[in-house]
Amino acid sequence: MRYFRVKKDRASGYTGDIDATHRWKLPGVIDCPACQATWGDNSRAYPSVDLTPIETLADFEEARAEPIEEYERLSELVRPFLPPGIRLQPGAAFGPLVGKAQGRFGSFTVHSPWWPLVQRDALDRLKNEGLQDLKGCPTQLRFRQRASPEFFELELLPVGHAHPDCLPPDRKPPCPRCGRFGLRLPDELLLDAATLPVHLNLFRLEDFSVLICTERFVEACQRLELDGVTFHPLQAR
């Protein structure tokens, strides 16, 4: 199986612009006592997760940083609502993408640049091609124009790893308390084939906020003439 990195097609000529964020989010961490880092990463979003049963919902509405004890307390409130096997991290986002949009869009667009959106018709056609693993979640985008597209956000689970050969040999393991990895994306990303999922055609890596798809996904998009994103081949070993 061949794999590709998915990116927004910035040369497409589409004028679409989105100003939106997810309804709920975990705070970042201030001065983790294990690694001393202050950080948060909102690249991981789970738009299918509904937090409305949580009584203290206001705690998840503002992006901010908190001491790690507060982050851990809020994480435990969220955990029962997550898909199986998900590891939380500071700044993770939940619920629908809410905000404003305008302009012309392709079949796909990638927002911020980690959240892939697909128009309803394109999603339906991809599923008819056999890509039933694609999970589209409704967005709450308000468009200024009358003829506006209906976008769904694709929920991508973090699975798979970069191969050790493309990472620094003296790298440290993730922080045991807050989970911070602390490495920049390699210039030449190499995938660890043994860790890649066999049941998903579109996913994001566990190590880095990179969107990955299979050759099957690329071929389906090309057959259906879907646009808005580009595909860049990656090596796996």
CSV table of C-alpha atoms in Angstrom, one decimal:
chain,number,residue,atom,x,y,z
A,1,MET,CA,0.0,0.0,0.0
A,2,ARG,CA,1.3,3.5,-0.9
A,3,TYR,CA,0.6,6.5,1.3
A,4,PHE,CA,0.3,10.2,0.7
A,5,ARG,CA,0.3,13.4,2.7
A,6,VAL,CA,-2.8,15.6,2.1
A,7,LYS,CA,-2.5,19.3,1.9
A,8,LYS,CA,-4.7,22.2,0.9
A,9,ASP,CA,-4.4,23.1,-2.8
A,10,ARG,CA,-3.3,26.7,-2.5
A,11,ALA,CA,-2.8,27.0,-6.3
A,12,SER,CA,-6.4,26.1,-7.1
A,13,GLY,CA,-7.7,29.6,-7.5
A,14,TYR,CA,-10.6,29.1,-5.0
A,15,THR,CA,-11.3,32.2,-2.8
A,16,GLY,CA,-12.9,30.4,0.1
A,17,ASP,CA,-12.0,31.7,3.6
A,18,ILE,CA,-13.1,30.2,7.0
A,19,ASP,CA,-13.0,31.9,10.4
A,20,ALA,CA,-14.1,29.2,12.8
A,21,THR,CA,-13.1,27.1,15.8
A,22,HIS,CA,-14.5,24.0,17.5
A,23,ARG,CA,-17.2,24.5,20.2
A,24,TRP,CA,-15.2,23.0,23.1
A,25,LYS,CA,-11.6,22.6,23.9
A,26,LEU,CA,-9.3,21.4,26.6
A,27,PRO,CA,-6.9,24.0,28.0
A,28,GLY,CA,-3.2,24.1,27.4
A,29,VAL,CA,-0.7,23.4,30.2
A,30,ILE,CA,1.3,25.9,32.1
A,31,ASP,CA,4.8,24.8,33.3
A,32,CYS,CA,4.4,21.0,33.3
A,33,PRO,CA,6.2,19.8,36.4
A,34,ALA,CA,7.8,16.9,34.5
A,35,CYS,CA,9.1,18.8,31.4
A,36,GLN,CA,8.7,22.5,32.4
A,37,ALA,CA,6.9,23.2,29.1
A,38,THR,CA,4.0,25.5,28.6
A,39,TRP,CA,2.1,24.3,25.6
A,40,GLY,CA,-1.2,23.3,23.9
A,41,ASP,CA,-1.9,21.9,20.4
A,42,ASN,CA,-5.4,22.3,18.9
A,43,SER,CA,-4.5,20.3,15.8
A,44,ARG,CA,-6.4,17.2,17.1
A,45,ALA,CA,-10.1,17.7,16.9
A,46,TYR,CA,-12.9,15.2,17.5
A,47,PRO,CA,-16.0,16.9,16.0
A,48,SER,CA,-18.3,13.9,16.8
A,49,VAL,CA,-17.7,14.3,20.6
A,50,ASP,CA,-20.7,15.9,22.3
A,51,LEU,CA,-19.8,17.4,25.7
A,52,THR,CA,-23.2,18.8,26.6
A,53,PRO,CA,-23.9,16.2,29.3
A,54,ILE,CA,-21.0,17.8,31.3
A,55,GLU,CA,-22.5,20.1,34.0
A,56,THR,CA,-19.5,22.5,34.0
A,57,LEU,CA,-19.5,23.0,30.2
A,58,ALA,CA,-18.3,26.6,30.5
A,59,ASP,CA,-14.9,25.2,31.5
A,60,PHE,CA,-14.4,24.0,27.9
A,61,GLU,CA,-15.5,27.1,26.0
A,62,GLU,CA,-12.4,29.4,26.3
A,63,ALA,CA,-9.0,28.7,24.9
A,64,ARG,CA,-6.5,29.2,27.7
A,65,ALA,CA,-3.6,27.6,29.6
A,66,GLU,CA,-4.0,26.1,33.1
A,67,PRO,CA,-1.8,24.3,35.7
A,68,ILE,CA,-1.6,20.6,34.8
A,69,GLU,CA,-3.8,19.5,37.7
A,70,GLU,CA,-6.7,21.5,36.2
A,71,TYR,CA,-6.0,20.1,32.7
A,72,GLU,CA,-6.0,16.5,34.1
A,73,ARG,CA,-9.2,17.1,36.0
A,74,LEU,CA,-11.0,18.4,32.8
A,75,SER,CA,-9.5,15.5,30.8
A,76,GLU,CA,-11.1,13.0,33.1
A,77,LEU,CA,-14.5,14.7,32.5
A,78,VAL,CA,-14.1,14.4,28.7
A,79,ARG,CA,-12.7,10.9,28.6
A,80,PRO,CA,-16.0,9.0,28.8
A,81,PHE,CA,-17.2,10.7,25.6
A,82,LEU,CA,-14.2,9.9,23.4
A,83,PRO,CA,-13.9,7.3,20.6
A,84,PRO,CA,-12.0,4.1,21.9
A,85,GLY,CA,-8.2,4.3,22.1
A,86,ILE,CA,-7.9,8.1,21.9
A,87,ARG,CA,-5.0,9.7,23.9
A,88,LEU,CA,-5.9,13.3,25.0
A,89,GLN,CA,-3.4,16.2,24.8
A,90,PRO,CA,-3.5,19.8,25.9
A,91,GLY,CA,-5.5,22.0,23.5
A,92,ALA,CA,-7.6,19.1,22.0
A,93,ALA,CA,-10.9,20.3,20.5
A,94,PHE,CA,-14.4,18.8,20.4
A,95,GLY,CA,-17.8,19.3,18.9
A,96,PRO,CA,-18.7,21.0,15.6
A,97,LEU,CA,-16.7,23.6,13.8
A,98,VAL,CA,-18.5,26.9,14.5
A,99,GLY,CA,-17.9,30.2,12.7
A,100,LYS,CA,-18.1,32.1,9.4
A,101,ALA,CA,-17.2,31.3,5.8
A,102,GLN,CA,-17.3,33.0,2.5
A,103,GLY,CA,-16.0,32.6,-1.1
A,104,ARG,CA,-15.7,29.7,-3.5
A,105,PHE,CA,-14.5,26.3,-2.3
A,106,GLY,CA,-13.5,23.0,-4.0
A,107,SER,CA,-14.8,19.6,-3.0
A,108,PHE,CA,-12.3,19.7,-0.1
A,109,THR,CA,-10.7,22.3,1.9
A,110,VAL,CA,-8.3,22.1,4.9
A,111,HIS,CA,-8.8,24.6,7.7
A,112,SER,CA,-6.1,25.8,10.0
A,113,PRO,CA,-4.4,23.6,8.4
A,114,TRP,CA,-5.3,20.4,10.2
A,115,TRP,CA,-9.0,20.1,9.9
A,116,PRO,CA,-10.2,18.6,6.6
A,117,LEU,CA,-13.6,19.6,5.3
A,118,VAL,CA,-15.5,18.0,2.5
A,119,GLN,CA,-18.7,19.0,0.7
A,120,ARG,CA,-21.7,16.7,1.2
A,121,ASP,CA,-21.9,15.5,-2.4
A,122,ALA,CA,-18.2,14.6,-2.5
A,123,LEU,CA,-18.5,12.7,0.8
A,124,ASP,CA,-21.5,10.7,-0.5
A,125,ARG,CA,-19.7,9.9,-3.8
A,126,LEU,CA,-16.6,8.7,-1.9
A,127,LYS,CA,-18.6,6.4,0.2
A,128,ASN,CA,-20.3,5.0,-2.9
A,129,GLU,CA,-16.8,4.2,-4.1
A,130,GLY,CA,-16.4,1.9,-1.1
A,131,LEU,CA,-14.6,4.3,1.3
A,132,GLN,CA,-17.1,3.6,4.1
A,133,ASP,CA,-14.5,4.4,6.9
A,134,LEU,CA,-14.8,8.2,6.2
A,135,LYS,CA,-16.6,9.8,9.1
A,136,GLY,CA,-18.1,13.2,8.2
A,137,CYS,CA,-19.4,15.4,11.0
A,138,PRO,CA,-21.8,18.4,10.4
A,139,THR,CA,-20.3,21.9,10.7
A,140,GLN,CA,-22.0,25.0,11.9
A,141,LEU,CA,-20.6,27.5,9.3
A,142,ARG,CA,-22.5,30.6,8.4
A,143,PHE,CA,-21.9,31.7,4.8
A,144,ARG,CA,-22.4,35.2,3.5
A,145,GLN,CA,-23.4,34.1,0.0
A,146,ARG,CA,-26.8,32.7,-0.8
A,147,ALA,CA,-25.6,29.6,-2.7
A,148,SER,CA,-23.4,28.1,0.1
A,149,PRO,CA,-21.9,24.7,0.3
A,150,GLU,CA,-22.7,22.2,3.0
A,151,PHE,CA,-19.4,21.1,4.6
A,152,PHE,CA,-18.7,18.1,6.8
A,153,GLU,CA,-15.6,17.8,8.9
A,154,LEU,CA,-13.8,14.5,8.5
A,155,GLU,CA,-12.9,13.1,11.9
A,156,LEU,CA,-9.4,11.7,11.7
A,157,LEU,CA,-8.1,9.4,14.4
A,158,PRO,CA,-4.4,9.8,15.4
A,159,VAL,CA,-2.7,6.5,14.4
A,160,GLY,CA,0.6,5.5,13.0
A,161,HIS,CA,4.1,6.9,13.6
A,162,ALA,CA,7.0,8.4,11.8
A,163,HIS,CA,9.9,6.0,11.2
A,164,PRO,CA,12.8,6.4,13.7
A,165,ASP,CA,15.2,6.8,10.7
A,166,CYS,CA,13.8,10.3,10.0
A,167,LEU,CA,13.9,11.4,13.7
A,168,PRO,CA,16.9,12.7,15.7
A,169,PRO,CA,18.8,9.7,17.2
A,170,ASP,CA,19.2,11.6,20.5
A,171,ARG,CA,15.4,12.4,20.8
A,172,LYS,CA,13.7,12.1,24.2
A,173,PRO,CA,10.5,10.1,24.7
A,174,PRO,CA,7.2,12.0,25.2
A,175,CYS,CA,6.8,13.6,28.5
A,176,PRO,CA,5.3,11.1,30.9
A,177,ARG,CA,3.0,13.7,32.5
A,178,CYS,CA,1.7,16.0,29.8
A,179,GLY,CA,2.5,13.9,26.7
A,180,ARG,CA,4.5,16.6,24.9
A,181,PHE,CA,6.6,15.1,22.0
A,182,GLY,CA,8.7,18.2,21.4
A,183,LEU,CA,10.1,17.4,17.9
A,184,ARG,CA,9.6,19.4,14.7
A,185,LEU,CA,8.3,17.7,11.6
A,186,PRO,CA,11.2,16.2,9.7
A,187,ASP,CA,12.0,17.7,6.3
A,188,GLU,CA,11.8,14.3,4.8
A,189,LEU,CA,9.0,12.4,6.6
A,190,LEU,CA,9.3,8.7,6.5
A,191,LEU,CA,6.4,6.5,7.7
A,192,ASP,CA,6.8,3.4,10.0
A,193,ALA,CA,4.9,0.8,7.9
A,194,ALA,CA,4.4,-1.5,10.9
A,195,THR,CA,2.3,1.1,12.7
A,196,LEU,CA,0.0,2.2,9.9
A,197,PRO,CA,-3.7,1.2,10.1
A,198,VAL,CA,-5.0,-1.3,7.6
A,199,HIS,CA,-8.7,-0.3,8.1
A,200,LEU,CA,-8.5,3.5,7.5
A,201,ASN,CA,-8.1,5.4,4.2
A,202,LEU,CA,-7.6,8.8,5.8
A,203,PHE,CA,-6.0,9.5,9.2
A,204,ARG,CA,-3.5,11.7,11.0
A,205,LEU,CA,-0.2,10.6,12.5
A,206,GLU,CA,0.1,10.1,16.3
A,207,ASP,CA,3.5,11.9,16.4
A,208,PHE,CA,2.8,14.9,14.2
A,209,SER,CA,-0.3,16.8,12.9
A,210,VAL,CA,0.0,15.4,9.4
A,211,LEU,CA,-2.9,14.2,7.3
A,212,ILE,CA,-2.2,10.9,5.6
A,213,CYS,CA,-4.3,9.0,3.0
A,214,THR,CA,-3.9,5.7,1.1
A,215,GLU,CA,-3.5,5.2,-2.6
A,216,ARG,CA,-7.0,4.0,-2.6
A,217,PHE,CA,-8.3,7.3,-1.4
A,218,VAL,CA,-6.2,9.2,-4.0
A,219,GLU,CA,-7.5,7.0,-6.8
A,220,ALA,CA,-11.1,7.5,-5.8
A,221,CYS,CA,-10.7,11.3,-5.7
A,222,GLN,CA,-9.1,11.3,-9.1
A,223,ARG,CA,-11.8,9.1,-10.6
A,224,LEU,CA,-14.5,11.4,-9.2
A,225,GLU,CA,-12.5,14.6,-10.1
A,226,LEU,CA,-12.7,16.0,-6.6
A,227,ASP,CA,-10.5,19.0,-6.0
A,228,GLY,CA,-9.3,21.4,-3.3
A,229,VAL,CA,-6.4,19.3,-1.9
A,230,THR,CA,-3.1,17.9,-3.2
A,231,PHE,CA,-1.5,14.6,-2.6
A,232,HIS,CA,2.3,14.1,-1.9
A,233,PRO,CA,3.8,10.6,-1.9
A,234,LEU,CA,5.5,9.4,1.2
A,235,GLN,CA,7.9,6.5,1.7
A,236,ALA,CA,7.2,3.8,4.3
A,237,ARG,CA,9.5,1.2,5.7
